[in-house]
């Protein structure tokens, strides 16, 4: 049976977002946890980030307003925030091993845009994935529409797919469609769970 693997970008295909945020705090001289609190729990800050992910405001607008909340310079805020984020090579290799084994590969990501800063780190997403579904036009995870679009473009039923995300609230809409889910807590844990669910090896055996 044809299978599908659906990956989030930040925190799954990349290094840890909290670690990148901690690096930003250190560079800017902010107390530890300031950035994560501001974009994740502060009422105004979290609303601004949600608008950015939904494509309702530009990177510049988000940077200017979020910088005011943080008390830092707003110039090029997004690239400064994401400066420590790197592609996680173990996950990238595992994803390509799955694809080589016949698994349909999709990216389902809440986007912070590609202009002027390419938050996808210059990755050629169209060559890496069979399907790319990004937030925007007022829609973002966990809106069910994005998950339905991903399955439609994969041409697969939910129960044939595995979805990996590092944010717990993004999993229930996938589960409601029958998609098997993995809450990412690190590369080794992700690969172990995905191997089990897909029934194929995704790493070198020694």
C-alpha positions as MATLAB code, in Angstrom:
seq = 'XXXXXXXXXXXXXXXXXXXXXXXXXXXXXXXXXXXXXXXXXXXXXXXXXXXXXXXXXXXXXXXXXXXXXXXXXXXXXXXXXXXXXXXXXXXXXXXXXXXXXXXXXXXXXXXXXXXXXXXXXXXXXXXXXXXXXXXXXXXXXXXXXXXXXXXXXXXXXXXXXXXXXXXXXXXXXXXXXXXXXXXXXXXXXXXXXXXXXXXXXXXXXX';
ca = [
       0.000    0.000    0.000;
       1.209    3.525   -0.837;
       2.234    5.440    2.299;
       2.781    9.110    3.045;
       5.084   10.966    5.436;
       4.106   14.546    6.323;
       6.717   16.683    8.075;
       6.620   20.031    9.803;
       9.588   22.308    9.089;
      10.711   24.260   12.157;
      11.595   21.950   15.044;
      11.243   18.780   12.958;
      13.258   19.181    9.758;
      15.338   21.803   11.578;
      17.097   22.076   14.904;
      15.143   23.014   18.014;
      13.101   26.237   17.920;
      13.373   26.794   21.712;
      17.161   26.480   21.441;
      17.231   29.008   18.586;
      15.035   31.333   20.647;
      17.373   30.975   23.619;
      20.286   31.949   21.387;
      18.417   35.087   20.337;
      17.744   35.987   23.968;
      21.436   35.660   24.803;
      22.568   37.760   21.844;
      20.058   40.495   22.601;
      20.768   40.531   26.342;
      17.229   39.432   27.212;
      16.228   37.188   30.130;
      16.038   33.514   29.167;
      12.631   32.595   27.779;
      11.699   36.128   26.743;
      11.236   35.430   23.036;
       9.270   32.199   23.485;
       6.994   33.899   26.005;
       6.461   36.924   23.777;
       5.547   35.037   20.597;
       3.843   32.091   22.309;
       2.008   33.371   25.387;
       1.934   37.182   25.432;
      -1.564   38.168   24.165;
      -0.365   40.785   21.691;
       2.849   38.977   20.746;
       1.179   35.642   20.062;
      -1.550   37.370   18.015;
       1.099   39.094   15.904;
       2.903   35.816   15.245;
      -0.363   34.123   14.294;
      -1.034   36.949   11.819;
       2.456   36.502   10.351;
       1.923   32.752    9.903;
      -1.446   33.370    8.249;
       0.064   35.873    5.833;
      -1.993   38.739    7.225;
       1.020   40.952    8.004;
       4.466   41.247    6.447;
       7.765   40.250    8.026;
       8.575   43.955    8.407;
       5.273   44.703   10.155;
       5.734   41.747   12.476;
       9.322   42.758   13.218;
       8.494   46.364   14.014;
       5.622   45.550   16.368;
       7.244   42.535   18.034;
      10.489   44.443   18.577;
       8.531   47.006   20.573;
       7.240   44.254   22.856;
      10.740   42.814   23.258;
      12.454   46.172   23.676;
      14.973   45.483   20.882;
      15.853   46.931   17.488;
      13.252   45.931   14.892;
      15.603   45.854   11.880;
      15.827   42.351   10.340;
      14.194   40.845   13.417;
      13.098   37.576   11.792;
      16.563   36.537   10.530;
      18.003   37.450   13.932;
      15.384   35.304   15.656;
      16.071   32.323   13.362;
      19.857   32.757   13.124;
      20.643   29.541   15.030;
      18.124   27.395   13.159;
      19.760   24.743   10.966;
      18.520   21.845    8.864;
      18.617   18.652   10.952;
      20.651   16.335    8.690;
      19.509   13.118   10.349;
      15.852   13.920    9.689;
      16.547   15.193    6.179;
      18.362   11.963    5.329;
      15.632    9.822    6.886;
      12.993   11.658    4.868;
      14.857   11.009    1.639;
      15.307    7.339    2.583;
      11.540    7.114    3.037;
      10.984    8.761   -0.329;
      13.459    6.409   -2.010;
      11.488    3.504   -0.525;
       8.346    4.742   -2.277;
       6.808    6.821    0.504;
       5.138   10.022   -0.703;
       6.772   12.943    1.131;
       4.975   16.159    2.115;
       5.881   19.333    3.964;
       3.087   20.914    6.027;
       4.408   24.103    7.582;
       3.196   27.309    9.158;
       5.212   29.784    7.130;
       6.722   33.072    8.239;
       7.114   34.024    4.598;
       9.979   34.025    2.134;
      10.430   37.754    1.530;
      12.620   39.518    2.265;
      13.953   36.713    4.487;
      13.676   33.101    3.326;
      12.683   31.341    6.515;
      13.130   27.994    4.736;
      16.899   28.453    4.877;
      17.284   28.399    1.116;
      15.964   24.839    0.821;
      14.626   23.773   -2.560;
      11.375   22.499   -1.108;
       9.904   21.444   -4.460;
      12.792   19.075   -5.097;
      12.866   17.756   -1.516;
       9.132   17.008   -1.267;
       6.392   15.588   -3.463;
       3.902   18.003   -1.888;
       4.448   21.370   -0.169;
       1.583   22.967    1.772;
       2.287   26.241    3.570;
       0.145   28.494    5.716;
      -1.072   31.791    4.304;
      -4.140   33.528    2.921;
      -5.612   33.550    6.411;
      -5.119   29.826    7.057;
      -2.571   28.072    9.329;
      -2.192   24.920   11.381;
      -4.190   23.726   13.245;
      -6.916   24.723   10.751;
      -8.269   21.414    9.322;
      -8.248   22.832    5.776;
      -4.452   22.546    5.533;
      -4.445   18.880    6.525;
      -7.226   18.096    4.066;
      -5.320   19.920    1.321;
      -2.183   17.912    2.118;
      -3.997   14.575    1.870;
      -5.697   15.646   -1.350;
      -2.389   16.623   -2.952;
      -0.731   13.414   -1.742;
      -3.635   11.422   -3.156;
      -3.730    9.294   -0.018;
      -6.212    8.558    2.777;
      -5.352    9.727    6.278;
      -4.701    6.257    7.645;
      -1.948    5.754    5.047;
       0.010    8.742    6.368;
       2.231    9.727    9.273;
       2.447   13.357   10.413;
       5.324   14.689   12.536;
       5.058   18.054   14.314;
       6.744   19.587   17.355;
       3.584   21.388   18.550;
       0.964   19.296   20.334;
      -2.012   21.445   19.300;
      -1.264   20.706   15.645;
      -1.832   16.953   16.032;
      -5.589   16.560   16.812;
      -6.805   17.808   13.388;
      -4.535   15.240   11.738;
      -5.779   12.495   14.055;
      -9.369   13.437   13.209;
      -8.575   12.563    9.582;
      -7.099    9.196   10.577;
      -3.489   10.317   10.182;
      -0.959    8.667   12.499;
       0.893   11.344   14.468;
       4.257   11.793   16.155;
       4.990   14.646   18.564;
       8.623   15.454   17.830;
      10.997   15.518   20.796;
      14.308   15.027   18.959;
      15.663   13.321   15.830;
      16.266    9.865   17.314;
      12.782    9.709   18.835;
      11.156   10.898   15.599;
      12.970    8.354   13.449;
      12.204    5.491   15.839;
       8.482    6.270   15.811;
       8.263    6.888   12.067;
      10.157    3.681   11.300;
       7.661    1.775   13.436;
       4.635    3.390   11.833;
       5.856    3.097    8.237;
       7.469   -0.294    8.718;
      10.675    0.646    6.890;
      14.250    1.410    8.070;
      15.230    5.077    7.858;
      18.801    4.987    9.153;
      22.035    3.111    8.670;
      22.323   -0.119   10.636;
      25.727   -0.923   12.143;
];
